[in-house]
Coordinates of C-alpha atoms in Angstrom, one line a residue:
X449 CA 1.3 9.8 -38.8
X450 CA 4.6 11.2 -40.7
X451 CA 4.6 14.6 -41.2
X452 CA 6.0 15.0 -44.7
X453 CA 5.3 18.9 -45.4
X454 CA 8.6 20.5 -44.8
X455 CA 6.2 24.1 -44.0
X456 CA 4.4 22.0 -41.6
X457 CA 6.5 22.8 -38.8
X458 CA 4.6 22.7 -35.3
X459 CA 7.8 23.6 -33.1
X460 CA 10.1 25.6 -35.5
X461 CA 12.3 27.4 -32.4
X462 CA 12.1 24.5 -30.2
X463 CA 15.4 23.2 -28.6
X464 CA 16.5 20.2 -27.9
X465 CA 17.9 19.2 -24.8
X466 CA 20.0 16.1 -23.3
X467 CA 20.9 14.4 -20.3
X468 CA 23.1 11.6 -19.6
X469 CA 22.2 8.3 -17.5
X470 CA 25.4 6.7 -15.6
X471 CA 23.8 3.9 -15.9
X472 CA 25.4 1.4 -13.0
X473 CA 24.2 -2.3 -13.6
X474 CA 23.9 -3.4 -17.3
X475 CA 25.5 -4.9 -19.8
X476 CA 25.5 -2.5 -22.7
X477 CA 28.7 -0.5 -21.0
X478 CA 31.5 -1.7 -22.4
X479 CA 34.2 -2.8 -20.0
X480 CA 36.3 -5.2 -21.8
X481 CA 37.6 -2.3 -24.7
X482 CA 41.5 -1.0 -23.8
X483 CA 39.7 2.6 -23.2
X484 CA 36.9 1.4 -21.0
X485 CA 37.3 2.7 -17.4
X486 CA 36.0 1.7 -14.1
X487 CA 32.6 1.9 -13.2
X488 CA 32.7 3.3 -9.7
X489 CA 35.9 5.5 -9.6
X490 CA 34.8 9.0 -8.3
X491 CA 37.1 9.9 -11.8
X492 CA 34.8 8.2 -13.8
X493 CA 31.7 10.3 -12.5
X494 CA 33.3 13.4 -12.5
X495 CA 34.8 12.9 -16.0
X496 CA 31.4 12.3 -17.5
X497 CA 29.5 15.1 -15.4
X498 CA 32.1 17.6 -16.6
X499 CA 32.1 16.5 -20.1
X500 CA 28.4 16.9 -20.3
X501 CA 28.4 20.1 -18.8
X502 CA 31.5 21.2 -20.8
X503 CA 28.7 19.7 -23.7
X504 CA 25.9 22.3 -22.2
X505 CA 23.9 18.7 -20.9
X506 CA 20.6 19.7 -18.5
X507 CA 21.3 16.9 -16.6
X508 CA 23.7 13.8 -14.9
X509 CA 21.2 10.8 -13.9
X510 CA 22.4 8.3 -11.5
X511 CA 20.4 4.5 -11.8
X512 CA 19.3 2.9 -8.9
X513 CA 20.0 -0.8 -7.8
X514 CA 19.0 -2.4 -4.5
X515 CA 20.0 -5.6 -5.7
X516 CA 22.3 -7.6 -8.0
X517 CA 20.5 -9.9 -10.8
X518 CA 20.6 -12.9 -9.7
X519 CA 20.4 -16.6 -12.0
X520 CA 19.3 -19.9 -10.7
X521 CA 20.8 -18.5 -6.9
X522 CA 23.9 -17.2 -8.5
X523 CA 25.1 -13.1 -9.3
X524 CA 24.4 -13.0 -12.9
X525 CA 28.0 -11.9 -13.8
X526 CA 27.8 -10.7 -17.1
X527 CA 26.5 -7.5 -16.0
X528 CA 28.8 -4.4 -15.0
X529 CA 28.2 -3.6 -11.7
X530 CA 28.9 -0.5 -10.0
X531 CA 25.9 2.1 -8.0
X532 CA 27.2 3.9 -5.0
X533 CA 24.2 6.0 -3.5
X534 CA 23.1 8.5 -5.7
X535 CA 22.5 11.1 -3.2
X536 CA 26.1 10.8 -1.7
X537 CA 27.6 10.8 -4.8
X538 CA 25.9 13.6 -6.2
X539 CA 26.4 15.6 -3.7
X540 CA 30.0 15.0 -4.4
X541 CA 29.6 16.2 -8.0
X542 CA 27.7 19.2 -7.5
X543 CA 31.1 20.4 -5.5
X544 CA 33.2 19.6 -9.1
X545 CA 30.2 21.1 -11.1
X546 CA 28.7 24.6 -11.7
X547 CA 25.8 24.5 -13.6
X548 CA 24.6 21.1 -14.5
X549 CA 21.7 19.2 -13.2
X550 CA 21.6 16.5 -10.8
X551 CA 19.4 13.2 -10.7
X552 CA 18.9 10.6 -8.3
X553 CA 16.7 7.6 -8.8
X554 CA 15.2 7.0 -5.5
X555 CA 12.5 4.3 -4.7
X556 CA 9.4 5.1 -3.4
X557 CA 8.9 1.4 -2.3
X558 CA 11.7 1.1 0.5
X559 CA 12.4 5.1 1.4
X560 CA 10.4 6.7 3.9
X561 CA 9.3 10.5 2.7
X562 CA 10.1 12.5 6.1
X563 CA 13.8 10.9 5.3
X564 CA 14.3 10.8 1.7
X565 CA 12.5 14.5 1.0
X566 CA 15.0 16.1 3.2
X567 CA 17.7 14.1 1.8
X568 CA 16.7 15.7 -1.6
X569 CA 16.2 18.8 -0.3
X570 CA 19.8 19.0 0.8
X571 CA 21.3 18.1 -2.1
X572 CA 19.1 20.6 -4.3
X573 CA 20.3 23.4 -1.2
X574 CA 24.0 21.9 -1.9
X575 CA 23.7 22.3 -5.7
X576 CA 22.1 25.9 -5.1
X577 CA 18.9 24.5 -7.0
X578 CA 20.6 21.6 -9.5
X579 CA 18.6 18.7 -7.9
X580 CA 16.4 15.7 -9.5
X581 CA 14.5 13.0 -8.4
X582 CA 13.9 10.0 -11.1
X583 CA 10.5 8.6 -8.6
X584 CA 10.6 4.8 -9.6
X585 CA 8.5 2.0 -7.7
X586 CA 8.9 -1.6 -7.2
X587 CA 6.3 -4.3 -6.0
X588 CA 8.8 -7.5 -6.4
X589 CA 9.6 -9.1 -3.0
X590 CA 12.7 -10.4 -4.4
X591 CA 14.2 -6.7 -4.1
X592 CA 11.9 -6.4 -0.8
X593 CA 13.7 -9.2 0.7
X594 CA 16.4 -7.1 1.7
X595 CA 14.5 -5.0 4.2
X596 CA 13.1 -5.7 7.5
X597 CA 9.5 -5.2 7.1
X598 CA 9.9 -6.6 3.3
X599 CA 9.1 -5.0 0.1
X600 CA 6.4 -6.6 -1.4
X601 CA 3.4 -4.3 -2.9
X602 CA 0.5 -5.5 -5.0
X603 CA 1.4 -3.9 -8.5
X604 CA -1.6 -1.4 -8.4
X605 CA -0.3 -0.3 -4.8
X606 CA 3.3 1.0 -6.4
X607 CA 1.7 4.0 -7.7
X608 CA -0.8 4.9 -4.9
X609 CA 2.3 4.6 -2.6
X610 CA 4.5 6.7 -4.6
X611 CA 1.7 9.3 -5.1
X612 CA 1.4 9.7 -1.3
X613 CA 4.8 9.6 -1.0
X614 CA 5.1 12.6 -3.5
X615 CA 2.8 14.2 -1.6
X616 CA 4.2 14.0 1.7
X617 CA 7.8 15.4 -0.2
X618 CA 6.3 18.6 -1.4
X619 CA 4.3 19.3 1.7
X620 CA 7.8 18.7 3.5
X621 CA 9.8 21.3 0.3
X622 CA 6.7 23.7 1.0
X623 CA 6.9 23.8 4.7
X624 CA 9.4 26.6 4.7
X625 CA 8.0 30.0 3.5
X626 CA 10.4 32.0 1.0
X627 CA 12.3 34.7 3.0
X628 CA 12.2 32.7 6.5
X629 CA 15.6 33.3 7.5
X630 CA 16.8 36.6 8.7
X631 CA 19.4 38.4 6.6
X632 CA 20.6 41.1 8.9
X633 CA 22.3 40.5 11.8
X634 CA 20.2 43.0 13.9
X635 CA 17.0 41.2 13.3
X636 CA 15.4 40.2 16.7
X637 CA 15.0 36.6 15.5
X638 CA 16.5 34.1 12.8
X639 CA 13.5 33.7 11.2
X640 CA 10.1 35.0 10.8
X641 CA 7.5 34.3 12.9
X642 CA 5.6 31.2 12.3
X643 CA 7.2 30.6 8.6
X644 CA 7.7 26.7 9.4
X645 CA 5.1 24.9 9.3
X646 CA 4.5 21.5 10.8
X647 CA 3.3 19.0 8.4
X648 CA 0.8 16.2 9.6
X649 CA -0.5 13.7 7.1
X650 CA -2.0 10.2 7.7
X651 CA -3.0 8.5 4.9
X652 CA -3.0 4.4 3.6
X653 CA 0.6 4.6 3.2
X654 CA 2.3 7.6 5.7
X655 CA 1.6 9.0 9.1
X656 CA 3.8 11.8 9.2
X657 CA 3.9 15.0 11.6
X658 CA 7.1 16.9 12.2
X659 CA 8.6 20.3 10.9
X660 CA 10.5 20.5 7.9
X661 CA 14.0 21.6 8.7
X662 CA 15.2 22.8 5.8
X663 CA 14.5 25.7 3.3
X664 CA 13.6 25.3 -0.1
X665 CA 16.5 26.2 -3.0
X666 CA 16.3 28.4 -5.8
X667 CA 14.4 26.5 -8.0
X668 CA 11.9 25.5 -5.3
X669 CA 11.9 21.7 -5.5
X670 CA 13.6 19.3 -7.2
X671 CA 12.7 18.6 -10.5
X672 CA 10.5 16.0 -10.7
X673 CA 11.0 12.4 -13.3
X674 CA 9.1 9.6 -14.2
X675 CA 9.7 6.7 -16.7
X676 CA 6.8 4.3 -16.1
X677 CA 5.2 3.5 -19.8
X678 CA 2.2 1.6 -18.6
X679 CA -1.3 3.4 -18.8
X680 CA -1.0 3.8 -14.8
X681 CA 2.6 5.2 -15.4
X682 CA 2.1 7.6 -18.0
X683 CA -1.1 8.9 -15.7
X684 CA 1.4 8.6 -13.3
X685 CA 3.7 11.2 -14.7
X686 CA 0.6 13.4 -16.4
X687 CA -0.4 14.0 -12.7
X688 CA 2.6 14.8 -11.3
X689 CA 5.9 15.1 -13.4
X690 CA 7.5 17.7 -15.0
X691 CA 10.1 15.0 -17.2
X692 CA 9.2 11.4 -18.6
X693 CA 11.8 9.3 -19.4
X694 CA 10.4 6.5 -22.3
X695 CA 11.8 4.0 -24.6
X696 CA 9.9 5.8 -27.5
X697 CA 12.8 8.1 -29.4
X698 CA 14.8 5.7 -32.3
X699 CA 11.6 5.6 -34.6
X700 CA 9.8 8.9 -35.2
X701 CA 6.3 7.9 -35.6
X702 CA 6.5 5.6 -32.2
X703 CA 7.8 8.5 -30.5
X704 CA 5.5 10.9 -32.2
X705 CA 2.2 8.5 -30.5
X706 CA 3.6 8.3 -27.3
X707 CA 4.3 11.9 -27.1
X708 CA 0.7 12.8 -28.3
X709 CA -0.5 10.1 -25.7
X710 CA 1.3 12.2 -23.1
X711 CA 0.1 15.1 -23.6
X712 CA -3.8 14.1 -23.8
X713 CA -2.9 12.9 -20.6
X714 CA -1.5 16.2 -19.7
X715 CA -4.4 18.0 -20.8
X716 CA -6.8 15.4 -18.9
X717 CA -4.8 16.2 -15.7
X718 CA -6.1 19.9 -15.9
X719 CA -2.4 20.8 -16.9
X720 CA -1.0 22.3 -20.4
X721 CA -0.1 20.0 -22.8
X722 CA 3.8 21.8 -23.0
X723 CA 3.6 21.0 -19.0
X724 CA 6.4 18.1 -19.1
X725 CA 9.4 17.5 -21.2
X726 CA 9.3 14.0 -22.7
X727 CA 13.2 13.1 -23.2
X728 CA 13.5 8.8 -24.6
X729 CA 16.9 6.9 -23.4
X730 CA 19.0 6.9 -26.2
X731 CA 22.7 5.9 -28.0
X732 CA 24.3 7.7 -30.1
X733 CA 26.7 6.4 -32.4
X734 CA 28.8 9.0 -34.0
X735 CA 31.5 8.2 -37.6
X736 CA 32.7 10.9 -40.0
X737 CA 31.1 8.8 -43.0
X738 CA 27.2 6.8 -42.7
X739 CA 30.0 3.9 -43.9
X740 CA 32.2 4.3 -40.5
X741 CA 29.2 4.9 -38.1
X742 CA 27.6 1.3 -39.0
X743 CA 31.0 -0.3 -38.8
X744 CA 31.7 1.1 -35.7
X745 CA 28.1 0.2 -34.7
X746 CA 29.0 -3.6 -35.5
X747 CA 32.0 -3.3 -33.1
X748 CA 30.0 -1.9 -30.5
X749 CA 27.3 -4.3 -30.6
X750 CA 29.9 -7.4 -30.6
X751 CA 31.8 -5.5 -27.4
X752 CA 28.4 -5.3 -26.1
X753 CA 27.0 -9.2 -26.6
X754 CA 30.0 -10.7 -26.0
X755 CA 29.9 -14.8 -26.6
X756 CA 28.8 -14.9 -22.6
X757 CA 26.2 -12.7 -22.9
X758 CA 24.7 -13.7 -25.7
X759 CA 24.5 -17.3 -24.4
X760 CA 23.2 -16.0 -20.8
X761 CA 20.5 -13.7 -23.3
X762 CA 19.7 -17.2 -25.1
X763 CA 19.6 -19.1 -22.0
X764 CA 16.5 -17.0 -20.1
X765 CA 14.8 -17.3 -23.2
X766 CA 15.2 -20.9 -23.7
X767 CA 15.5 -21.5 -19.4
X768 CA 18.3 -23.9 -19.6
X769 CA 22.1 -23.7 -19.1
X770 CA 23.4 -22.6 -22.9
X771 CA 26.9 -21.7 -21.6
X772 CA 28.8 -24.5 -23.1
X773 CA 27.5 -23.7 -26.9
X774 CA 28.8 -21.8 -29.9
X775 CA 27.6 -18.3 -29.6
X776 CA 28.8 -18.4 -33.5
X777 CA 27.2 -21.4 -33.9
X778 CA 23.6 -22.0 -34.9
X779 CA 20.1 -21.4 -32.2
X780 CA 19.4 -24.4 -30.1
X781 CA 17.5 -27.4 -31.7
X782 CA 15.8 -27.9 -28.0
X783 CA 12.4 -26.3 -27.3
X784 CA 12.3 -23.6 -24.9
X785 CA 11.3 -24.8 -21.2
X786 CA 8.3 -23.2 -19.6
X787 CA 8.5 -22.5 -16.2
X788 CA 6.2 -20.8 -13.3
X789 CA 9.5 -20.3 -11.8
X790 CA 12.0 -19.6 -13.8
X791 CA 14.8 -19.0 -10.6
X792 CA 15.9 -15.3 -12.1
X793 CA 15.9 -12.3 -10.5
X794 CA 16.3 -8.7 -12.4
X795 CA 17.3 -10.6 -15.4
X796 CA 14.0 -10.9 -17.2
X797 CA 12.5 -14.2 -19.4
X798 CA 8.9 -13.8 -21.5
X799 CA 6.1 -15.5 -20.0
X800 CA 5.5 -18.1 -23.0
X801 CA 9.1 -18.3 -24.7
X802 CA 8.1 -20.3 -27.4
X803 CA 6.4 -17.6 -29.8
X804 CA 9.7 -15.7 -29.1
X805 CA 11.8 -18.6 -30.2
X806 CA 10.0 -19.6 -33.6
X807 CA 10.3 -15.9 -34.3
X808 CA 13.8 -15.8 -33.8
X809 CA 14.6 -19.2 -35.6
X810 CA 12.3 -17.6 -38.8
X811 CA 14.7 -14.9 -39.2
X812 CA 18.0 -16.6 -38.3
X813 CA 17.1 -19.1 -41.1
X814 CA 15.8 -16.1 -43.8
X815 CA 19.3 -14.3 -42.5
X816 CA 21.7 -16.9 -42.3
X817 CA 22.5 -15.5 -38.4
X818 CA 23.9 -17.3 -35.9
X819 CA 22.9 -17.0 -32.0
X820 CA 25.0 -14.2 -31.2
X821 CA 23.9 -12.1 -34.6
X822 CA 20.9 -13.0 -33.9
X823 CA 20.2 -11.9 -30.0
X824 CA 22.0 -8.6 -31.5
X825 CA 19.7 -8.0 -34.4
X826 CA 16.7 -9.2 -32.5
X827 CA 17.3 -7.1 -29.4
X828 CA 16.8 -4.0 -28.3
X829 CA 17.3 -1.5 -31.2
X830 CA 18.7 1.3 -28.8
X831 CA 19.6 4.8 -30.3
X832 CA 20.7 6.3 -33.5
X833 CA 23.9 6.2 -35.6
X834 CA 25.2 8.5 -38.1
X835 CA 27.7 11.6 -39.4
X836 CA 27.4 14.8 -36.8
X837 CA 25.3 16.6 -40.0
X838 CA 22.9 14.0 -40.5
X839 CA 22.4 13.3 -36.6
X840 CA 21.5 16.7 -36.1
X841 CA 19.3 17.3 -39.1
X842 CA 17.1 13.8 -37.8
X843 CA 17.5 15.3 -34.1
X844 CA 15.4 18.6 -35.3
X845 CA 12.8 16.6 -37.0
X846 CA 12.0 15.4 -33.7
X847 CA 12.4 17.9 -31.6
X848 CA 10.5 20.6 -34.1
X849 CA 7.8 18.2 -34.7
X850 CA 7.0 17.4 -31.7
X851 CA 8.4 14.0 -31.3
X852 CA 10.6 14.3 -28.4
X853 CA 12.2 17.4 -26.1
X854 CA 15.3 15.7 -25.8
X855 CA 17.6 12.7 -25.0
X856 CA 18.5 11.2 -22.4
X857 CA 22.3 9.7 -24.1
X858 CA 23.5 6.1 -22.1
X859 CA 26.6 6.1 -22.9
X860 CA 28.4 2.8 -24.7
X861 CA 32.1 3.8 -23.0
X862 CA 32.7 5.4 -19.5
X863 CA 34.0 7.7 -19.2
X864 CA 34.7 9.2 -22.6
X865 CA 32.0 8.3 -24.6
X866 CA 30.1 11.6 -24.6
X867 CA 33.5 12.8 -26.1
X868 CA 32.3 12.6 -30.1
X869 CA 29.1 13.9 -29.1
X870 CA 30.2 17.3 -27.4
X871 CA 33.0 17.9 -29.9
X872 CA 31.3 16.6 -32.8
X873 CA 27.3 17.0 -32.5
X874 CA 26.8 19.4 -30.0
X875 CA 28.4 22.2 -32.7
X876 CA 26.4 20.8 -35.3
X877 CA 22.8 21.7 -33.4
X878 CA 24.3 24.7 -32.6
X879 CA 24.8 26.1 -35.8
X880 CA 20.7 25.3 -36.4
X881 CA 20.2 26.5 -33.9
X882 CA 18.9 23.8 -32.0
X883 CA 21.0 23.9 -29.0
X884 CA 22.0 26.2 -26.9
X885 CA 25.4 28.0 -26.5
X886 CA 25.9 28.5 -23.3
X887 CA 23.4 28.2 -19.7
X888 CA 21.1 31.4 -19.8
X889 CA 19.8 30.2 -16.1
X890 CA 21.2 28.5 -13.0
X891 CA 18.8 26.0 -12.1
X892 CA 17.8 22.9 -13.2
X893 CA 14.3 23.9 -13.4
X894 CA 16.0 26.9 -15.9
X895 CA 17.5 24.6 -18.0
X896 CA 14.5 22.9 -19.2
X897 CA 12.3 25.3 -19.5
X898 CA 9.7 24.6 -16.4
X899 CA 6.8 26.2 -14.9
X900 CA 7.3 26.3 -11.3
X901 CA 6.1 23.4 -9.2
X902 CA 2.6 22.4 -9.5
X903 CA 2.3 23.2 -5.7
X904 CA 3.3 26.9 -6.5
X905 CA 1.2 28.2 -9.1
X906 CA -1.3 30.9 -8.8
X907 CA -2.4 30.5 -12.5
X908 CA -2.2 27.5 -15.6
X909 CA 0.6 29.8 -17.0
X910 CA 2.7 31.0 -14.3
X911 CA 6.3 30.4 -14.8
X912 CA 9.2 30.1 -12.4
X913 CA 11.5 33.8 -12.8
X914 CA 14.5 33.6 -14.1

């Protein structure tokens, strides 16, 4: 599936965009370097919201988390911690930010649409048309058990709730026609004439009649994201997003097939197959030599899996207690334990361990790794690594070939760690003219390039103005 042909360029003035994912609970943000700040100052989001839109970013994404992991009853502790509510705090940063866009992850399982829709629709009115929403769905009762009427959906019933659900929204976003409210003070009334609708839907999921209160922004809704990757998910996203989040951007090819998957998706949908920018979660690791970028890869890794962590990684997979070994040491002689019930919540372990483990003590042996090297080399391979020059020629092989649209960058540091990638990066797409140099629109919607909402087209092609 590589394209070798240098002429065979599909995409040759496409540009590629980036967002940034404050990404709450995890372990892969570093809060044990000197320079690591806290997770939940208000600094520490408005540092790296500013920084990205100082770095011309599309978007600020906040993660959702109902819960804290939990291991064998107890708060898995390895993880930083730290996820006010999205909406409130974006709302704060739209007050320290001009242009930059604004995304909250919001559950379709345990929100209500008559509530959450207008809570979205207040921060895209606040933002004057900046707003997201990252639609994600849960079926675990574990995260259920926190609300009254519990949480638990069969899996196949996430997605038929969250469709409803997203249809409810945009009836509620629609339910105000453009020009409703009067702009002269000698009109006879403050708005026009039956411009409000009331909305009434009853359907498996909603029984909803009331009257929107609120207007719709400049960009009409908020921009709508997805990051489901099973078949259901990417249909999902085919049917109703306008941005897919995926783990498919480090290798090209992989990204290359899921991007192609989406858009015969797209195209099955009945929408065009440019209808939804596909932007994979990503690292980037920036040194002024290949040499320094690997090195300071290797220190961010071992800051990352720390001795803890890569025993607590180790444990799940073998389900026993590993904390009193030598992460340095050598993998556990033990066999793996399989369990039905493995007592973890959030922090995820393979259904049948022991394929996993033989794998890993195969390559340990051939590599001469310990536990810790080995949960590092074995997990996750999360982003890319390089100079500025060589970042930015791989980012528009991508991007021109159809690969990806963008990035979404989870940053290793908070709050500085989109520094090297403003000052150093950004200027390097630039002068290929792969990014942008400044915000040619005000919206979010703009700033990627979008067709007006699927509920507000007259024809295939119709784009939002401006």
């Amino acid at each position: 599936m590589t394209r070798t042909d240098p002429l065979d360029v599909p995409r040759p003035d496409a540009q590629l965009h980036f967002g940034v994912f404050f990404q709450g609970v995890n372990h892969w943000t570093i809060w044990s370097a000197p320079d690591s700040g806290s997770q939940i100052d208000p600094a520490s989001f408005r540092r790296v919201a500013q920084t990205a839109e100082r770095g011309l970013f599309d978007a600020f994404f906040l993660g959702e988390g109902l819960r804290l992991r939990e291991v064998d009853g107890k708060i898995h502790e390895l993880d930083v911690a730290g996820r006010p509510d999205a909406i409130t705090q974006l709302a704060a940063l739209a007050a320290v930010t001009r242009r930059i866009g604004l995304v909250s992850t919001s559950n379709t399982t345990f929100n209500e649409p008559a509530d959450l829709a207008r809570r979205l629709s207040g921060l895209d009115l606040l933002s004057e048309g900046r707003a997201g929403w990252n639609v994600v769905t849960t079926d675990n009762a574990w995260t259920g058990a926190n609300f009254r009427r519990g949480g638990y959906l069969d899996h196949a019933d996430r997605y038929r709730r969250a469709e409803e659900f997203l249809t409810v929204a945009r009836a509620l976003w629609d339910g105000w026609e453009d020009g409703t409210v009067a702009h002269s003070a000698g009109a006879r009334t403050w708005s026009t004439p039956d411009a409000v609708h009331q909305v009434r839907h009853r359907g498996a999921q909603f029984d909803v009649d009331l009257a929107p209160t609120l207007p719709r922004s400049a960009q009409g809704h908020p921009v709508i994201f997805q990051a489901g990757d099973s078949g259901q998910g990417r249909d999902f996203a085919a049917r109703n997003a306008d941005v897919i989040f995926s783990a498919h951007g480090t290798d090209f090819d992989d990204a290359l097939a899921f991007a192609e998957d989406i858009r015969t998706r797209l195209r099955a949908a009945g929408r065009p197959d440019d209808d939804l920018r596909i932007l994979p979660g990503t690292e980037i690791i920036i040194g002024a030599t290949e040499e320094e970028a690997q090195e300071k890869k290797r220190w961010i890794r071992l800051q990352q899996v720390t001795p803890a962590t890569a025993l607590g990684i180790a444990g799940l997979l073998w389900g026993m207690d590993l904390s009193d070994r030598d992460a340095d040491g050598p993998l556990p002689q033990e066999d793996p334990v399989v369990s039905d019930n493995d007592g973890s919540f959030g922090a995820r372990r393979v259904a049948d361990p022991r394929e996993v483990v033989a794998e890993w003590r195969a390559k340990a042996e051939a590599h001469g790794w310990s536990l810790r090297e080995t949960v590092i080399a074995l997990g996750p391979q999360r982003g890319h690594v390089g100079t500025p020059s060589a970042l930015a020629d791989k980012f528009a092989h991508f991007v021109r070939h159809g690969a990806v649209d963008g990035f979404n960058v989870t940053p290793y540091l908070i709050p500085d760690g989109l520094d090297d990638i403003v000052d150093l990066l950004v200027p390097e797409l630039q002068e290929r003219g792969l990014y942008r140099t400044d915000y040619t629109g005000t919206t979010l919607r703009d700033h990627l390039g979008l067709r007006a909402p699927l509920t507000h087209r007259s024809a295939p092609d119709h784009r939002q103005a401006g």
